[in-house]
mmCIF file with all atom_site columns, C-alpha atoms in Angstrom:
data_model
loop_
_atom_site.group_PDB
_atom_site.id
_atom_site.type_symbol
_atom_site.label_atom_id
_atom_site.label_alt_id
_atom_site.label_comp_id
_atom_site.label_asym_id
_atom_site.label_entity_id
_atom_site.label_seq_id
_atom_site.pdbx_PDB_ins_code
_atom_site.Cartn_x
_atom_site.Cartn_y
_atom_site.Cartn_z
_atom_site.occupancy
_atom_site.B_iso_or_equiv
_atom_site.pdbx_formal_charge
_atom_site.auth_seq_id
_atom_site.auth_comp_id
_atom_site.auth_asym_id
_atom_site.auth_atom_id
_atom_site.pdbx_PDB_model_num
ATOM 1  C CA . MET A 1 1  ? -32.921 6.900   -39.241 1.00 0.00 ? 20  MET A CA 1
ATOM 2  C CA . ALA A 1 2  ? -35.846 9.271   -40.107 1.00 0.00 ? 21  ALA A CA 1
ATOM 3  C CA . ARG A 1 3  ? -36.244 12.731  -38.681 1.00 0.00 ? 22  ARG A CA 1
ATOM 4  C CA . LEU A 1 4  ? -39.329 14.542  -37.544 1.00 0.00 ? 23  LEU A CA 1
ATOM 5  C CA . ASN A 1 5  ? -39.536 18.196  -37.227 1.00 0.00 ? 24  ASN A CA 1
ATOM 6  C CA . LEU A 1 6  ? -42.206 19.180  -34.479 1.00 0.00 ? 25  LEU A CA 1
ATOM 7  C CA . THR A 1 7  ? -43.317 22.465  -33.340 1.00 0.00 ? 26  THR A CA 1
ATOM 8  C CA . LEU A 1 8  ? -44.514 22.452  -29.754 1.00 0.00 ? 27  LEU A CA 1
ATOM 9  C CA . ASP A 1 9  ? -46.610 25.069  -27.891 1.00 0.00 ? 28  ASP A CA 1
ATOM 10 C CA . ALA A 1 10 ? -44.792 26.645  -25.046 1.00 0.00 ? 29  ALA A CA 1
ATOM 11 C CA . ASP A 1 11 ? -46.566 24.688  -22.206 1.00 0.00 ? 30  ASP A CA 1
ATOM 12 C CA . THR A 1 12 ? -45.900 21.404  -24.023 1.00 0.00 ? 31  THR A CA 1
ATOM 13 C CA . PHE A 1 13 ? -42.193 22.214  -24.412 1.00 0.00 ? 32  PHE A CA 1
ATOM 14 C CA . GLN A 1 14 ? -41.826 23.353  -20.776 1.00 0.00 ? 33  GLN A CA 1
ATOM 15 C CA . LYS A 1 15 ? -43.355 20.062  -19.676 1.00 0.00 ? 34  LYS A CA 1
ATOM 16 C CA . LEU A 1 16 ? -41.074 18.101  -21.963 1.00 0.00 ? 35  LEU A CA 1
ATOM 17 C CA . ASP A 1 17 ? -38.094 20.126  -20.755 1.00 0.00 ? 36  ASP A CA 1
ATOM 18 C CA . ARG A 1 18 ? -38.938 19.570  -16.999 1.00 0.00 ? 37  ARG A CA 1
ATOM 19 C CA . HIS A 1 19 ? -39.417 15.862  -17.576 1.00 0.00 ? 38  HIS A CA 1
ATOM 20 C CA . SER A 1 20 ? -36.251 15.445  -19.384 1.00 0.00 ? 39  SER A CA 1
ATOM 21 C CA . GLY A 1 21 ? -34.515 17.243  -16.688 1.00 0.00 ? 40  GLY A CA 1
ATOM 22 C CA . ARG A 1 22 ? -35.970 14.928  -13.933 1.00 0.00 ? 41  ARG A CA 1
ATOM 23 C CA . VAL A 1 23 ? -35.076 11.716  -15.759 1.00 0.00 ? 42  VAL A CA 1
ATOM 24 C CA . GLY A 1 24 ? -31.607 13.173  -16.898 1.00 0.00 ? 43  GLY A CA 1
ATOM 25 C CA . ARG A 1 25 ? -31.979 12.372  -20.638 1.00 0.00 ? 44  ARG A CA 1
ATOM 26 C CA . PRO A 1 26 ? -31.973 14.730  -23.503 1.00 0.00 ? 45  PRO A CA 1
ATOM 27 C CA . ARG A 1 27 ? -35.290 16.158  -24.764 1.00 0.00 ? 46  ARG A CA 1
ATOM 28 C CA . ALA A 1 28 ? -35.203 14.500  -27.988 1.00 0.00 ? 47  ALA A CA 1
ATOM 29 C CA . ARG A 1 29 ? -34.751 11.018  -26.444 1.00 0.00 ? 48  ARG A CA 1
ATOM 30 C CA . VAL A 1 30 ? -37.480 11.529  -24.057 1.00 0.00 ? 49  VAL A CA 1
ATOM 31 C CA . ALA A 1 31 ? -39.869 12.765  -26.913 1.00 0.00 ? 50  ALA A CA 1
ATOM 32 C CA . THR A 1 32 ? -39.049 9.628   -28.790 1.00 0.00 ? 51  THR A CA 1
ATOM 33 C CA . GLU A 1 33 ? -39.745 7.394   -25.736 1.00 0.00 ? 52  GLU A CA 1
ATOM 34 C CA . ILE A 1 34 ? -43.022 9.180   -25.291 1.00 0.00 ? 53  ILE A CA 1
ATOM 35 C CA . LEU A 1 35 ? -44.099 8.728   -28.738 1.00 0.00 ? 54  LEU A CA 1
ATOM 36 C CA . ARG A 1 36 ? -43.094 5.105   -28.622 1.00 0.00 ? 55  ARG A CA 1
ATOM 37 C CA . GLU A 1 37 ? -45.315 4.590   -25.412 1.00 0.00 ? 56  GLU A CA 1
ATOM 38 C CA . GLY A 1 38 ? -48.172 6.400   -26.881 1.00 0.00 ? 57  GLY A CA 1
ATOM 39 C CA . LEU A 1 39 ? -48.126 4.420   -30.038 1.00 0.00 ? 58  LEU A CA 1
ATOM 40 C CA . ALA A 1 40 ? -47.819 1.183   -28.112 1.00 0.00 ? 59  ALA A CA 1
ATOM 41 C CA . ARG A 1 41 ? -50.880 2.160   -25.975 1.00 0.00 ? 60  ARG A CA 1
ATOM 42 C CA . ARG A 1 42 ? -52.823 2.987   -29.009 1.00 0.00 ? 61  ARG A CA 1
ATOM 43 C CA . GLU A 1 43 ? -51.934 -0.375  -30.611 1.00 0.00 ? 62  GLU A CA 1
ATOM 44 C CA . ALA A 1 44 ? -52.876 -2.244  -27.576 1.00 0.00 ? 63  ALA A CA 1
ATOM 45 C CA . ALA A 1 45 ? -56.349 -0.386  -27.356 1.00 0.00 ? 64  ALA A CA 1
ATOM 46 C CA . GLU A 1 46 ? -56.923 -1.357  -31.014 1.00 0.00 ? 65  GLU A CA 1
ATOM 47 C CA . ARG A 1 47 ? -56.201 -4.985  -30.138 1.00 0.00 ? 66  ARG A CA 1
ATOM 48 C CA . ARG A 1 48 ? -58.466 -4.979  -27.140 1.00 0.00 ? 67  ARG A CA 1
ATOM 49 C CA . LYS A 1 49 ? -61.294 -3.265  -29.336 1.00 0.00 ? 68  LYS A CA 1
ATOM 50 C CA . ARG A 1 50 ? -61.083 -5.910  -31.967 1.00 0.00 ? 69  ARG A CA 1
ATOM 51 C CA . LEU A 1 51 ? -61.041 -8.659  -29.371 1.00 0.00 ? 70  LEU A CA 1
ATOM 52 C CA . ALA A 1 52 ? -64.115 -7.083  -27.765 1.00 0.00 ? 71  ALA A CA 1
ATOM 53 C CA . ALA A 1 53 ? -65.833 -6.861  -31.053 1.00 0.00 ? 72  ALA A CA 1
ATOM 54 C CA . ASP A 1 54 ? -64.952 -10.480 -31.899 1.00 0.00 ? 73  ASP A CA 1
ATOM 55 C CA . TYR A 1 55 ? -65.940 -11.595 -28.416 1.00 0.00 ? 74  TYR A CA 1
ATOM 56 C CA . ALA A 1 56 ? -69.373 -9.713  -28.867 1.00 0.00 ? 75  ALA A CA 1
ATOM 57 C CA . ALA A 1 57 ? -69.820 -11.415 -32.192 1.00 0.00 ? 76  ALA A CA 1
ATOM 58 C CA . GLY A 1 58 ? -69.375 -14.811 -30.435 1.00 0.00 ? 77  GLY A CA 1
ATOM 59 C CA . ARG A 1 59 ? -66.281 -16.042 -31.988 1.00 0.00 ? 78  ARG A CA 1
ATOM 60 C CA . ALA A 1 60 ? -65.073 -19.168 -30.220 1.00 0.00 ? 79  ALA A CA 1
ATOM 61 C CA . ASP A 1 61 ? -61.359 -18.393 -30.667 1.00 0.00 ? 80  ASP A CA 1
ATOM 62 C CA . ALA A 1 62 ? -61.876 -14.890 -29.165 1.00 0.00 ? 81  ALA A CA 1
ATOM 63 C CA . ARG A 1 63 ? -63.743 -16.548 -26.138 1.00 0.00 ? 82  ARG A CA 1
ATOM 64 C CA . ALA A 1 64 ? -60.875 -18.904 -25.703 1.00 0.00 ? 83  ALA A CA 1
ATOM 65 C CA . LEU A 1 65 ? -58.197 -16.082 -25.771 1.00 0.00 ? 84  LEU A CA 1
ATOM 66 C CA . LEU A 1 66 ? -60.216 -14.039 -23.195 1.00 0.00 ? 85  LEU A CA 1
ATOM 67 C CA . LYS A 1 67 ? -60.532 -17.081 -21.021 1.00 0.00 ? 86  LYS A CA 1
ATOM 68 C CA . ASP A 1 68 ? -56.674 -17.472 -21.174 1.00 0.00 ? 87  ASP A CA 1
ATOM 69 C CA . LEU A 1 69 ? -56.028 -13.898 -20.459 1.00 0.00 ? 88  LEU A CA 1
ATOM 70 C CA . GLU A 1 70 ? -58.490 -13.896 -17.381 1.00 0.00 ? 89  GLU A CA 1
ATOM 71 C CA . SER A 1 71 ? -56.861 -16.919 -15.997 1.00 0.00 ? 90  SER A CA 1
ATOM 72 C CA . SER A 1 72 ? -53.381 -15.434 -16.296 1.00 0.00 ? 91  SER A CA 1
ATOM 73 C CA . GLN A 1 73 ? -54.753 -12.222 -14.536 1.00 0.00 ? 92  GLN A CA 1
ATOM 74 C CA . LEU A 1 74 ? -56.209 -14.326 -11.803 1.00 0.00 ? 93  LEU A CA 1
ATOM 75 C CA . ASP A 1 75 ? -52.813 -16.135 -11.375 1.00 0.00 ? 94  ASP A CA 1
ATOM 76 C CA . LEU A 1 76 ? -51.185 -12.827 -11.054 1.00 0.00 ? 95  LEU A CA 1
ATOM 77 C CA . LEU A 1 77 ? -53.653 -11.862 -8.307  1.00 0.00 ? 96  LEU A CA 1
ATOM 78 C CA . ASP A 1 78 ? -52.946 -15.144 -6.467  1.00 0.00 ? 97  ASP A CA 1
ATOM 79 C CA . ASP A 1 79 ? -49.191 -14.470 -6.524  1.00 0.00 ? 98  ASP A CA 1
ATOM 80 C CA . GLU A 1 80 ? -49.903 -11.146 -4.770  1.00 0.00 ? 99  GLU A CA 1
ATOM 81 C CA . THR A 1 81 ? -51.737 -12.657 -1.856  1.00 0.00 ? 100 THR A CA 1
#
């Protein structure tokens, strides 16, 4: 397992400390979770950006994928009503 040494400003450290206290987990574990969540969001945003570029370029496979994604979202909306 790799280690990462971070220097946080006082405000960020206090927010991390308060959050870790609320969730009842050590600061280092909470910081790791936040990093993982942030990386996952960035990866998802990159995928959406590539998909949008492909769709704008008129790729048939991207259009089909978007149609599948839209239909599954509509299915979820139907489940809520």
